[in-house]
Each structure stands twice: as structure tokens, then as C-alpha cells.
Tab-separated table of C-alpha atoms in Angstrom:
chain	number	residue	atom	x	y	z
A	1	UNK	CA	-2.152	-0.745	-9.851
A	2	UNK	CA	-4.844	2.002	-9.724
A	3	UNK	CA	-2.827	3.728	-7.011
A	4	UNK	CA	0.400	3.515	-9.002
A	5	UNK	CA	-1.244	4.550	-12.263
A	6	UNK	CA	-3.032	7.474	-10.410
A	7	UNK	CA	0.387	8.634	-9.124
A	8	UNK	CA	2.071	8.547	-12.521
A	9	UNK	CA	-0.987	10.282	-14.015
A	10	UNK	CA	-0.836	13.011	-11.451
A	11	UNK	CA	2.722	13.775	-11.943
A	12	UNK	CA	2.400	14.240	-15.663
A	13	UNK	CA	-0.766	16.244	-15.261
A	14	UNK	CA	1.008	18.596	-12.843
A	15	UNK	CA	3.961	19.129	-15.172
A	16	UNK	CA	1.721	19.731	-18.088
A	17	UNK	CA	-0.463	22.284	-16.623
A	18	UNK	CA	1.955	24.021	-14.238
A	19	UNK	CA	3.133	26.917	-16.463
A	20	UNK	CA	-0.539	28.078	-16.797
A	21	UNK	CA	-1.183	27.595	-13.147
A	22	UNK	CA	1.966	29.693	-12.295
A	23	UNK	CA	0.761	32.521	-14.494
A	24	UNK	CA	-2.790	32.375	-13.255
A	25	UNK	CA	-1.469	32.605	-9.669
A	26	UNK	CA	0.647	35.597	-10.414
A	27	UNK	CA	-2.301	37.348	-12.010
A	28	UNK	CA	-4.431	36.614	-8.957
A	29	UNK	CA	-1.834	37.800	-6.548
A	30	UNK	CA	-1.393	40.932	-8.558
A	31	UNK	CA	-5.186	41.740	-8.196
A	32	UNK	CA	-4.726	41.577	-4.386
A	33	UNK	CA	-1.576	43.778	-4.174
A	34	UNK	CA	-1.905	47.515	-3.854
A	35	UNK	CA	-0.194	49.339	-6.687
A	36	UNK	CA	1.615	46.389	-8.025
A	37	UNK	CA	1.306	45.679	-11.773
A	38	UNK	CA	2.568	42.800	-13.749
A	39	UNK	CA	3.989	43.620	-17.090
A	40	UNK	CA	1.279	41.292	-18.589
A	41	UNK	CA	-2.490	40.902	-18.236
A	42	UNK	CA	-3.254	37.445	-19.578
A	43	UNK	CA	-2.072	33.849	-19.994
A	44	UNK	CA	-0.378	34.216	-23.415
A	45	UNK	CA	1.281	37.478	-22.492
A	46	UNK	CA	2.348	36.104	-19.310
A	47	UNK	CA	3.875	33.033	-20.707
A	48	UNK	CA	5.635	34.939	-23.416
A	49	UNK	CA	6.917	37.598	-21.032
A	50	UNK	CA	8.285	34.927	-18.514
A	51	UNK	CA	10.100	32.880	-21.217
A	52	UNK	CA	11.537	36.020	-22.709
A	53	UNK	CA	12.798	37.597	-19.453
A	54	UNK	CA	13.661	34.632	-17.137
A	55	UNK	CA	13.835	31.652	-19.504
A	56	UNK	CA	11.566	28.638	-20.243
A	57	UNK	CA	12.550	26.738	-16.968
A	58	UNK	CA	11.334	29.635	-14.846
A	59	UNK	CA	7.694	28.746	-15.837
A	60	UNK	CA	8.277	25.692	-13.568
A	61	UNK	CA	9.156	27.707	-10.316
A	62	UNK	CA	7.127	26.586	-7.544
A	63	UNK	CA	6.266	23.228	-9.289
A	64	UNK	CA	7.598	21.230	-6.301
A	65	UNK	CA	4.740	21.579	-3.652
A	66	UNK	CA	2.291	20.870	-6.526
A	67	UNK	CA	4.091	17.942	-7.896
A	68	UNK	CA	4.612	16.566	-4.298
A	69	UNK	CA	0.875	16.922	-3.861
A	70	UNK	CA	-0.374	15.885	-7.270
A	71	UNK	CA	1.240	12.404	-7.161
A	72	UNK	CA	-0.332	11.292	-3.857
A	73	UNK	CA	-3.553	13.277	-4.699
A	74	UNK	CA	-4.183	11.395	-8.015
A	75	UNK	CA	-3.024	8.127	-6.205
A	76	UNK	CA	-5.544	8.678	-3.513
A	77	UNK	CA	-8.350	9.573	-5.888
A	78	UNK	CA	-7.771	6.451	-8.223
A	79	UNK	CA	-6.898	4.111	-5.508
A	80	UNK	CA	-9.477	4.996	-3.091
A	81	UNK	CA	-12.086	5.110	-5.759
A	82	UNK	CA	-11.338	1.528	-6.811
A	83	UNK	CA	-11.343	0.406	-3.076
A	84	UNK	CA	-14.757	2.006	-2.284
A	85	UNK	CA	-16.130	0.574	-5.606
A	86	UNK	CA	-14.951	-2.923	-4.559
A	87	UNK	CA	-16.722	-2.552	-1.179
A	88	UNK	CA	-20.017	-1.347	-2.799
A	89	UNK	CA	-20.282	-3.942	-5.449
A	90	UNK	CA	-23.180	-6.409	-4.962
A	91	UNK	CA	-22.891	-10.102	-4.878
A	92	UNK	CA	-22.779	-10.432	-8.630
A	93	UNK	CA	-19.964	-7.785	-8.719
A	94	UNK	CA	-22.130	-5.100	-10.228
A	95	UNK	CA	-22.139	-1.542	-9.409
A	96	UNK	CA	-25.027	0.810	-9.769
A	97	UNK	CA	-24.704	4.371	-11.025
A	98	UNK	CA	-25.509	5.562	-7.455
A	99	UNK	CA	-22.848	3.510	-5.840
A	100	UNK	CA	-20.366	4.522	-8.627
A	101	UNK	CA	-21.229	8.161	-7.739
A	102	UNK	CA	-20.841	7.542	-4.078
A	103	UNK	CA	-17.268	6.038	-4.693
A	104	UNK	CA	-16.220	8.948	-6.804
A	105	UNK	CA	-17.641	11.419	-4.125
A	106	UNK	CA	-15.856	9.560	-1.308
A	107	UNK	CA	-12.462	9.597	-3.193
A	108	UNK	CA	-12.797	13.229	-4.294
A	109	UNK	CA	-13.631	14.515	-0.636
A	110	UNK	CA	-10.640	12.454	0.755
A	111	UNK	CA	-8.353	13.920	-1.934
A	112	UNK	CA	-9.537	17.405	-1.219
A	113	UNK	CA	-9.187	17.253	2.499
A	114	UNK	CA	-5.957	15.343	2.781
A	115	UNK	CA	-3.987	16.856	-0.042
A	116	UNK	CA	-5.437	19.493	-2.126
A	117	UNK	CA	-6.270	22.203	0.558
A	118	UNK	CA	-2.922	22.020	2.262
A	119	UNK	CA	-0.806	21.930	-0.928
A	120	UNK	CA	-2.585	24.755	-2.668
A	121	UNK	CA	-2.240	26.922	0.352
A	122	UNK	CA	1.552	26.221	0.520
A	123	UNK	CA	1.894	26.682	-3.284
A	124	UNK	CA	0.209	29.971	-3.350
A	125	UNK	CA	2.159	31.340	-0.308
A	126	UNK	CA	5.537	30.145	-1.924
A	127	UNK	CA	4.674	31.950	-5.126
A	128	UNK	CA	3.640	35.069	-3.218
A	129	UNK	CA	6.719	34.989	-1.164
A	130	UNK	CA	8.864	34.234	-4.238
A	131	UNK	CA	10.527	31.402	-2.396
A	132	UNK	CA	11.228	27.895	-3.234
A	133	UNK	CA	9.110	25.173	-1.585
A	134	UNK	CA	11.501	24.089	1.229
A	135	UNK	CA	12.417	27.563	2.165
A	136	UNK	CA	8.932	28.895	1.732
A	137	UNK	CA	7.421	26.079	3.691
A	138	UNK	CA	9.951	26.740	6.591
A	139	UNK	CA	9.028	30.561	6.500
A	140	UNK	CA	5.313	29.634	6.625
A	141	UNK	CA	5.687	27.266	9.592
A	142	UNK	CA	7.806	29.901	11.515
A	143	UNK	CA	5.532	32.903	10.823
A	144	UNK	CA	1.966	31.628	10.589
């Protein structure tokens, strides 16, 4: 169950924070673009502007790669953490603080390498290209 619970939690987390992640990424990309200026400068004005001009659901543009990544990411983190903890327990079933730390560290590193870095790269590129996930992923594969 830690894997399933992690997957569900990851999906809920991604959907809850995505609108802010979307605006943050837009602001980051703006700072890299030469001469391009967004009609907003912060989180609140960005959320307000986006809802006013393109509708509430447009705040979820680009969510697919993050959602696809967040579900297994959290599942890996929770599931692997539980597995590592089980292997590190002593004969009495106890786990020291150090071993608990190692379990969390191992799960976090695996999560970052397997899911986070690739998904974040695709997500940012899709937003920059203003393309939906599948089309953007195809474009990235062809051109990079």
C-alpha cells in the first residue's frame, strides 16, 4: 500500500500546486527571453491575468507531464522508502534515526534520477514551446 498511497498523494499534490508552478515557469522563461515581457510580474497577478484572459482551466495547461511524473514519483518515493526501511531494520524490527535517514536519502535520490529530472525538463520545454505534452515531447525528441 505505500506505493499506491504515494501514487494517489502525488497526483493530488500535482493538481493542487500546478497553477502556481505554471505561472512560476512562465516568469522564469520570461526572464530568459530577450525583449519579451509578460503582462504580469508575480504569482497573484499572473493567476488573475491568466484566468481573466484564457479561463480557469488554462492554468492547467502543461499539467500532463507533471501529473504523469508525479504519480510514479511519489509512488517510488513512498514505496522505495518503505522497502529500504524494511531491509535496514534490526532483528527486533527497530530502525535507528541514521538508518531512517539513509532510507529517505536512497528513496529521494532514486526519485530524482528516475523521474524528476526527465519530467521537469520536458515540462519546461513544453511550456516554453507552448505545446501540449505529446506534441511537445515529439518535437523535443525530433529536434534535440
